[in-house]
C-alpha cells in the first residue's frame, strides 16, 4: 500500500470516527477542515486557551522491539493525553506523524485499533499528520482546551501546600521488568495487570480537569515520581518534605526503585491544606486513589521526614 492509500484507508477513517465521537461526547467541535488539505483548520472557542504538547515514541527506546502494534498505538496516544491531563486541559484534537519500516497493513490496522481504544475513554479527534518511511517511530501532538488562565502549571506550588500522587507508583516498572524477562520475586503478582500498566497506561484526563479548582501545581509522572516532582519544585522555587512510608508504591520492587522509575502516568500535584476535603471528594468521584505524600517547604531540594536529602533520579535520554 502506498502512503496515500494508507492515509485514506486508516488515518482518514480514524479521523472521521473520532470526529463523530468528539461531537457526541464533548462540547468541543471537530476540526472545521480535517485530513486532506495542506493544513487542518481549528476553532478555539472564546475564553479558552489551546494546550499543545508532543511526544515521540521510538522502537527500542520507548517500547521493546516485540511490543504489539495495538499497544504501540495505545501508548503513543495515552502518554500525550497524560500531558493534557497534567495541565487540566480537555482533549480536543491530535496529529500523528508515523514513520514506517515495512510494517504490514495488519500492523497499521492494529495500531489504529489501539489508538481507537484509548479515545473511547477520552474522545480526541485525529486531524492530520505525516506518513513517511524510515526507522519505526510515532510522533503524536495533542491539542486540548482549558479555560483561559486556569491551566495547571508546574510553577504554582506554595510553601505549606500538600503534595499528592494519584494511583500506585512503580507498577509500570514491574511491567517493564516482566517484559524484559528480568529475575525477581513475581510470584504473588497479577502479571498481566503489571504489563497493562506498562503498555496501556490510563491517562488521568478526568482527574486533571477536576483538579483545576484545587491544585496549585501539577505534573504527570512519566520519568519517575522523584524526578517529576523535582521539576515542580524547581519551577515553583520551593522544596519538599516527603513521607516515604506514605507513598502508594508497588511492593514488588524496593521503594527507591519504584519512585525513580518511569512510565507511571499518574498525576503528582500540590494543593493548600484547606483543599483536603474537596480533594477527597474528587478521589471518590473519579474512583482514583489520591494520596498525600508530603508537603512543600521553603528549603530547596527534597528531603524525607527525618531530613535526609533525596536525589531526584529518574529516566533521562542523555
Ligand atoms: P503534504 O504533502 O502537504 O505534507 P501529505 O501528503 O503528507 O500532505 O498528507 C496529506 C493529508 O493527509 C494531510 O492533510 C495530512 O495532514 C494527512 N496525513 C498524512 N499522514 C497522516 C497520518 N499519519 N495521520 C493523519 N493524517 C495524515
Ligand atoms: Mg506530508
GROMACS .gro file of C-alpha atoms and ligand atoms in nm:
model
  346
    1UNK     CA    1   0.000   0.000   0.000
    2UNK     CA    2   0.133   0.345  -0.078
    3UNK     CA    3   0.132   0.643   0.153
    4UNK     CA    4  -0.191   0.793   0.017
    5UNK     CA    5  -0.383   0.465   0.024
    6UNK     CA    6  -0.273   0.413   0.386
    7UNK     CA    7  -0.385   0.761   0.483
    8UNK     CA    8  -0.723   0.710   0.317
    9UNK     CA    9  -0.786   0.358   0.443
   10UNK     CA   10  -0.677   0.403   0.802
   11UNK     CA   11  -0.598   0.755   0.917
   12UNK     CA   12  -0.884   0.929   0.739
   13UNK     CA   13  -1.127   0.674   0.875
   14UNK     CA   14  -0.989   0.717   1.227
   15UNK     CA   15  -1.029   1.092   1.184
   16UNK     CA   16  -1.394   1.061   1.084
   17UNK     CA   17  -1.488   0.822   1.363
   18UNK     CA   18  -1.302   1.028   1.623
   19UNK     CA   19  -1.464   1.348   1.500
   20UNK     CA   20  -1.805   1.187   1.547
   21UNK     CA   21  -1.712   1.069   1.897
   22UNK     CA   22  -1.585   1.414   1.993
   23UNK     CA   23  -1.911   1.581   1.895
   24UNK     CA   24  -2.126   1.314   2.062
   25UNK     CA   25  -1.941   1.306   2.392
   26UNK     CA   26  -1.798   1.656   2.445
   27UNK     CA   27  -1.891   2.016   2.376
   28UNK     CA   28  -1.577   2.055   2.159
   29UNK     CA   29  -1.628   2.092   1.782
   30UNK     CA   30  -1.447   1.867   1.535
   31UNK     CA   31  -1.196   2.037   1.303
   32UNK     CA   32  -1.351   2.279   1.053
   33UNK     CA   33  -1.120   2.117   0.798
   34UNK     CA   34  -0.952   1.785   0.874
   35UNK     CA   35  -0.734   1.540   0.682
   36UNK     CA   36  -0.682   1.600   0.310
   37UNK     CA   37  -0.569   1.959   0.276
   38UNK     CA   38  -0.233   2.124   0.345
   39UNK     CA   39  -0.341   2.221   0.696
   40UNK     CA   40  -0.627   2.141   0.928
   41UNK     CA   41  -0.836   2.434   1.049
   42UNK     CA   42  -0.948   2.454   1.412
   43UNK     CA   43  -1.164   2.699   1.601
   44UNK     CA   44  -1.069   2.773   1.960
   45UNK     CA   45  -1.382   2.892   2.147
   46UNK     CA   46  -1.370   3.238   2.303
   47UNK     CA   47  -1.237   3.236   2.659
   48UNK     CA   48  -1.040   2.913   2.608
   49UNK     CA   49  -0.669   2.853   2.563
   50UNK     CA   50  -0.515   2.585   2.344
   51UNK     CA   51  -0.283   2.349   2.537
   52UNK     CA   52  -0.035   2.180   2.300
   53UNK     CA   53   0.212   1.900   2.364
   54UNK     CA   54   0.402   1.641   2.159
   55UNK     CA   55   0.575   1.313   2.237
   56UNK     CA   56   0.773   1.078   2.016
   57UNK     CA   57   0.798   0.704   2.068
   58UNK     CA   58   1.091   0.522   1.909
   59UNK     CA   59   1.122   0.147   1.880
   60UNK     CA   60   1.384   0.008   2.116
   61UNK     CA   61   1.383   0.325   2.328
   62UNK     CA   62   1.021   0.381   2.432
   63UNK     CA   63   0.888   0.034   2.366
   64UNK     CA   64   1.062  -0.305   2.338
   65UNK     CA   65   1.108  -0.442   1.983
   66UNK     CA   66   0.843  -0.709   2.039
   67UNK     CA   67   0.564  -0.471   2.154
   68UNK     CA   68   0.231  -0.544   1.983
   69UNK     CA   69   0.116  -0.275   1.734
   70UNK     CA   70  -0.208  -0.232   1.931
   71UNK     CA   71  -0.007  -0.140   2.240
   72UNK     CA   72   0.217   0.099   2.042
   73UNK     CA   73  -0.090   0.281   1.909
   74UNK     CA   74  -0.245   0.282   2.253
   75UNK     CA   75   0.060   0.411   2.434
   76UNK     CA   76   0.158   0.678   2.183
   77UNK     CA   77  -0.179   0.845   2.228
   78UNK     CA   78  -0.216   0.773   2.602
   79UNK     CA   79   0.115   0.936   2.702
   80UNK     CA   80   0.017   1.250   2.515
   81UNK     CA   81  -0.327   1.260   2.678
   82UNK     CA   82  -0.143   1.235   3.010
   83UNK     CA   83   0.029   1.567   2.934
   84UNK     CA   84  -0.308   1.731   2.870
   85UNK     CA   85  -0.435   1.582   3.197
   86UNK     CA   86  -0.139   1.732   3.382
   87UNK     CA   87  -0.236   2.078   3.256
   88UNK     CA   88  -0.603   2.032   3.341
   89UNK     CA   89  -0.688   2.057   2.969
   90UNK     CA   90  -0.973   1.875   2.796
   91UNK     CA   91  -0.855   1.671   2.492
   92UNK     CA   92  -0.971   1.811   2.158
   93UNK     CA   93  -0.753   1.724   1.856
   94UNK     CA   94  -0.430   1.544   1.767
   95UNK     CA   95  -0.189   1.493   1.480
   96UNK     CA   96   0.000   1.172   1.404
   97UNK     CA   97   0.341   1.160   1.233
   98UNK     CA   98   0.429   0.798   1.169
   99UNK     CA   99   0.748   0.658   1.017
  100UNK     CA  100   0.703   0.302   0.899
  101UNK     CA  101   0.966   0.046   0.817
  102UNK     CA  102   0.787  -0.217   0.610
  103UNK     CA  103   0.508  -0.278   0.862
  104UNK     CA  104   0.212  -0.467   0.713
  105UNK     CA  105  -0.137  -0.335   0.665
  106UNK     CA  106  -0.248  -0.560   0.954
  107UNK     CA  107   0.011  -0.384   1.169
  108UNK     CA  108  -0.133  -0.041   1.081
  109UNK     CA  109  -0.485  -0.168   1.144
  110UNK     CA  110  -0.393  -0.296   1.491
  111UNK     CA  111  -0.205   0.027   1.563
  112UNK     CA  112  -0.518   0.230   1.478
  113UNK     CA  113  -0.732  -0.004   1.689
  114UNK     CA  114  -0.501   0.066   1.985
  115UNK     CA  115  -0.547   0.440   1.937
  116UNK     CA  116  -0.922   0.397   1.896
  117UNK     CA  117  -0.942   0.211   2.225
  118UNK     CA  118  -0.775   0.497   2.419
  119UNK     CA  119  -1.006   0.757   2.279
  120UNK     CA  120  -1.315   0.561   2.376
  121UNK     CA  121  -1.236   0.679   2.730
  122UNK     CA  122  -1.116   1.028   2.630
  123UNK     CA  123  -1.251   1.141   2.292
  124UNK     CA  124  -0.998   1.335   2.081
  125UNK     CA  125  -1.006   1.382   1.703
  126UNK     CA  126  -0.724   1.292   1.462
  127UNK     CA  127  -0.694   1.596   1.234
  128UNK     CA  128  -0.377   1.538   1.029
  129UNK     CA  129  -0.019   1.424   1.027
  130UNK     CA  130   0.254   1.283   0.810
  131UNK     CA  131   0.336   0.933   0.685
  132UNK     CA  132   0.696   0.850   0.594
  133UNK     CA  133   0.939   0.559   0.560
  134UNK     CA  134   1.239   0.501   0.789
  135UNK     CA  135   1.311   0.358   1.134
  136UNK     CA  136   0.979   0.292   1.312
  137UNK     CA  137   0.873   0.590   1.518
  138UNK     CA  138   0.550   0.756   1.616
  139UNK     CA  139   0.512   1.121   1.698
  140UNK     CA  140   0.182   1.247   1.833
  141UNK     CA  141   0.091   1.607   1.900
  142UNK     CA  142  -0.215   1.670   2.114
  143UNK     CA  143  -0.421   1.983   2.150
  144UNK     CA  144  -0.659   2.044   2.436
  145UNK     CA  145  -0.876   2.325   2.565
  146UNK     CA  146  -0.857   2.489   2.904
  147UNK     CA  147  -1.043   2.796   3.034
  148UNK     CA  148  -0.807   3.092   2.987
  149UNK     CA  149  -0.569   3.137   3.279
  150UNK     CA  150  -0.682   2.818   3.455
  151UNK     CA  151  -0.423   2.565   3.333
  152UNK     CA  152  -0.231   2.370   3.600
  153UNK     CA  153   0.136   2.458   3.553
  154UNK     CA  154   0.448   2.330   3.729
  155UNK     CA  155   0.521   2.673   3.873
  156UNK     CA  156   0.235   2.724   4.118
  157UNK     CA  157   0.336   2.524   4.428
  158UNK     CA  158   0.337   2.732   4.750
  159UNK     CA  159   0.514   2.673   5.081
  160UNK     CA  160   0.281   2.474   5.310
  161UNK     CA  161   0.092   2.304   5.024
  162UNK     CA  162   0.027   1.932   5.047
  163UNK     CA  163   0.183   1.705   4.784
  164UNK     CA  164  -0.033   1.429   4.637
  165UNK     CA  165   0.007   1.147   4.390
  166UNK     CA  166  -0.269   0.950   4.215
  167UNK     CA  167  -0.292   0.573   4.184
  168UNK     CA  168   0.002   0.342   4.253
  169UNK     CA  169   0.365   0.413   4.164
  170UNK     CA  170   0.613   0.162   4.019
  171UNK     CA  171   0.376  -0.088   3.860
  172UNK     CA  172   0.487   0.007   3.508
  173UNK     CA  173   0.845  -0.060   3.620
  174UNK     CA  174   0.735  -0.406   3.731
  175UNK     CA  175   0.570  -0.449   3.391
  176UNK     CA  176   0.894  -0.350   3.217
  177UNK     CA  177   1.094  -0.594   3.428
  178UNK     CA  178   0.847  -0.868   3.333
  179UNK     CA  179   0.852  -0.771   2.963
  180UNK     CA  180   1.231  -0.784   2.966
  181UNK     CA  181   1.230  -1.121   3.144
  182UNK     CA  182   1.425  -0.985   3.441
  183UNK     CA  183   1.451  -1.200   3.754
  184UNK     CA  184   1.250  -1.102   4.061
  185UNK     CA  185   1.003  -1.228   4.312
  186UNK     CA  186   0.695  -1.203   4.091
  187UNK     CA  187   0.501  -1.496   4.246
  188UNK     CA  188   0.214  -1.305   4.408
  189UNK     CA  189   0.178  -1.061   4.121
  190UNK     CA  190  -0.102  -1.018   3.870
  191UNK     CA  191   0.147  -1.019   3.583
  192UNK     CA  192  -0.099  -0.921   3.312
  193UNK     CA  193  -0.212  -0.623   3.521
  194UNK     CA  194   0.151  -0.512   3.559
  195UNK     CA  195   0.212  -0.546   3.184
  196UNK     CA  196  -0.103  -0.344   3.121
  197UNK     CA  197   0.034  -0.070   3.345
  198UNK     CA  198   0.337  -0.057   3.114
  199UNK     CA  199   0.166  -0.092   2.778
  200UNK     CA  200  -0.175   0.059   2.841
  201UNK     CA  201  -0.140   0.347   3.085
  202UNK     CA  202  -0.465   0.521   3.175
  203UNK     CA  203  -0.424   0.896   3.128
  204UNK     CA  204  -0.585   1.079   3.421
  205UNK     CA  205  -0.780   1.316   3.199
  206UNK     CA  206  -1.095   1.347   3.413
  207UNK     CA  207  -0.886   1.389   3.725
  208UNK     CA  208  -0.672   1.666   3.571
  209UNK     CA  209  -0.980   1.867   3.473
  210UNK     CA  210  -1.141   1.809   3.814
  211UNK     CA  211  -0.828   1.938   3.991
  212UNK     CA  212  -0.835   2.277   3.816
  213UNK     CA  213  -1.019   2.436   4.108
  214UNK     CA  214  -0.798   2.285   4.380
  215UNK     CA  215  -0.443   2.212   4.266
  216UNK     CA  216  -0.173   2.480   4.274
  217UNK     CA  217   0.070   2.285   4.051
  218UNK     CA  218   0.057   1.956   3.864
  219UNK     CA  219   0.279   1.726   3.657
  220UNK     CA  220   0.232   1.379   3.513
  221UNK     CA  221   0.474   1.113   3.634
  222UNK     CA  222   0.649   0.992   3.320
  223UNK     CA  223   1.017   0.981   3.419
  224UNK     CA  224   0.978   0.881   3.786
  225UNK     CA  225   0.798   1.033   4.085
  226UNK     CA  226   1.105   1.200   4.240
  227UNK     CA  227   1.236   1.335   3.909
  228UNK     CA  228   0.900   1.475   3.806
  229UNK     CA  229   0.817   1.621   4.146
  230UNK     CA  230   1.157   1.787   4.131
  231UNK     CA  231   1.053   1.969   3.812
  232UNK     CA  232   0.762   2.119   4.006
  233UNK     CA  233   0.994   2.219   4.293
  234UNK     CA  234   1.247   2.385   4.064
  235UNK     CA  235   0.987   2.574   3.863
  236UNK     CA  236   0.797   2.679   4.175
  237UNK     CA  237   1.124   2.771   4.354
  238UNK     CA  238   1.038   2.565   4.662
  239UNK     CA  239   1.141   2.235   4.825
  240UNK     CA  240   0.961   1.928   4.957
  241UNK     CA  241   0.950   1.712   5.266
  242UNK     CA  242   0.829   1.363   5.174
  243UNK     CA  243   0.683   1.097   5.398
  244UNK     CA  244   0.832   0.798   5.214
  245UNK     CA  245   0.619   0.545   5.406
  246UNK     CA  246   0.301   0.706   5.276
  247UNK     CA  247   0.388   0.677   4.905
  248UNK     CA  248   0.146   0.435   4.737
  249UNK     CA  249   0.404   0.212   4.567
  250UNK     CA  250   0.408  -0.147   4.450
  251UNK     CA  251   0.553  -0.396   4.700
  252UNK     CA  252   0.716  -0.594   4.419
  253UNK     CA  253   1.011  -0.351   4.395
  254UNK     CA  254   1.222  -0.165   4.651
  255UNK     CA  255   1.059   0.174   4.721
  256UNK     CA  256   1.352   0.375   4.586
  257UNK     CA  257   1.330   0.185   4.258
  258UNK     CA  258   0.956   0.245   4.228
  259UNK     CA  259   0.986   0.618   4.281
  260UNK     CA  260   1.274   0.661   4.037
  261UNK     CA  261   1.132   0.451   3.751
  262UNK     CA  262   0.926   0.595   3.468
  263UNK     CA  263   0.604   0.528   3.281
  264UNK     CA  264   0.354   0.556   3.569
  265UNK     CA  265   0.146   0.832   3.404
  266UNK     CA  266  -0.010   0.919   3.737
  267UNK     CA  267  -0.056   1.283   3.839
  268UNK     CA  268   0.158   1.443   4.109
  269UNK     CA  269   0.010   1.770   4.231
  270UNK     CA  270   0.012   2.021   4.513
  271UNK     CA  271  -0.279   2.190   4.688
  272UNK     CA  272  -0.331   2.403   5.000
  273UNK     CA  273  -0.427   2.204   5.315
  274UNK     CA  274  -0.769   2.374   5.304
  275UNK     CA  275  -0.848   2.165   4.992
  276UNK     CA  276  -0.819   1.825   5.163
  277UNK     CA  277  -1.193   1.760   5.180
  278UNK     CA  278  -1.252   1.873   4.823
  279UNK     CA  279  -0.966   1.651   4.704
  280UNK     CA  280  -1.109   1.357   4.897
  281UNK     CA  281  -1.439   1.416   4.716
  282UNK     CA  282  -1.262   1.428   4.378
  283UNK     CA  283  -1.087   1.097   4.455
  284UNK     CA  284  -1.423   0.938   4.528
  285UNK     CA  285  -1.597   1.088   4.228
  286UNK     CA  286  -1.314   0.984   3.991
  287UNK     CA  287  -1.264   0.642   4.153
  288UNK     CA  288  -0.889   0.706   4.178
  289UNK     CA  289  -0.684   0.695   4.499
  290UNK     CA  290  -0.525   1.033   4.578
  291UNK     CA  291  -0.259   1.000   4.847
  292UNK     CA  292  -0.093   1.280   5.044
  293UNK     CA  293   0.282   1.208   5.041
  294UNK     CA  294   0.440   1.521   5.187
  295UNK     CA  295   0.442   1.897   5.190
  296UNK     CA  296   0.608   2.192   5.020
  297UNK     CA  297   0.887   2.365   5.216
  298UNK     CA  298   1.082   2.685   5.171
  299UNK     CA  299   1.409   2.486   5.199
  300UNK     CA  300   1.502   2.387   4.844
  301UNK     CA  301   1.553   2.026   4.741
  302UNK     CA  302   1.377   1.710   4.858
  303UNK     CA  303   1.410   1.553   5.199
  304UNK     CA  304   1.249   1.266   5.384
  305UNK     CA  305   1.074   1.330   5.716
  306UNK     CA  306   1.400   1.271   5.905
  307UNK     CA  307   1.566   1.544   5.697
  308UNK     CA  308   1.782   1.317   5.480
  309UNK     CA  309   1.827   1.453   5.127
  310UNK     CA  310   1.662   1.262   4.841
  311UNK     CA  311   1.819   1.258   4.495
  312UNK     CA  312   1.574   1.329   4.212
  313UNK     CA  313   1.692   1.036   4.000
  314UNK     CA  314   1.477   0.926   3.709
  315UNK     CA  315   1.485   0.827   3.346
  316UNK     CA  316   1.676   1.061   3.113
  317UNK     CA  317   1.772   1.021   2.748
  318UNK     CA  318   2.107   1.199   2.758
  319LIG     P1  319   0.169   1.734   0.245
  319LIG     O1  320   0.243   1.684   0.126
  319LIG     O2  321   0.100   1.865   0.227
  319LIG     O3  322   0.250   1.725   0.371
  319LIG     P2  323   0.061   1.476   0.286
  319LIG     O4  324   0.051   1.409   0.154
  319LIG     O5  325   0.176   1.446   0.374
  319LIG     O6  326   0.046   1.633   0.263
  319LIG     O7  327  -0.073   1.445   0.367
  319LIG     C1  328  -0.198   1.459   0.305
  319LIG     C2  329  -0.303   1.476   0.411
  319LIG     O8  330  -0.305   1.361   0.492
  319LIG     C3  331  -0.275   1.594   0.503
  319LIG     O9  332  -0.398   1.655   0.536
  319LIG     C4  333  -0.213   1.530   0.626
  319LIG    O10  334  -0.241   1.604   0.743
  319LIG     C5  335  -0.281   1.394   0.628
  319LIG     N1  336  -0.197   1.287   0.686
  319LIG     C6  337  -0.083   1.235   0.638
  319LIG     N2  338  -0.035   1.137   0.718
  319LIG     C7  339  -0.124   1.126   0.821
  319LIG     C8  340  -0.131   1.046   0.937
  319LIG     N3  341  -0.038   0.954   0.967
  319LIG     N4  342  -0.236   1.064   1.019
  319LIG     C9  343  -0.329   1.156   0.993
  319LIG     N5  344  -0.329   1.235   0.885
  319LIG    C10  345  -0.227   1.221   0.799
  320LIG    MG1  346   0.342   1.535   0.440
   0.00000   0.00000   0.00000
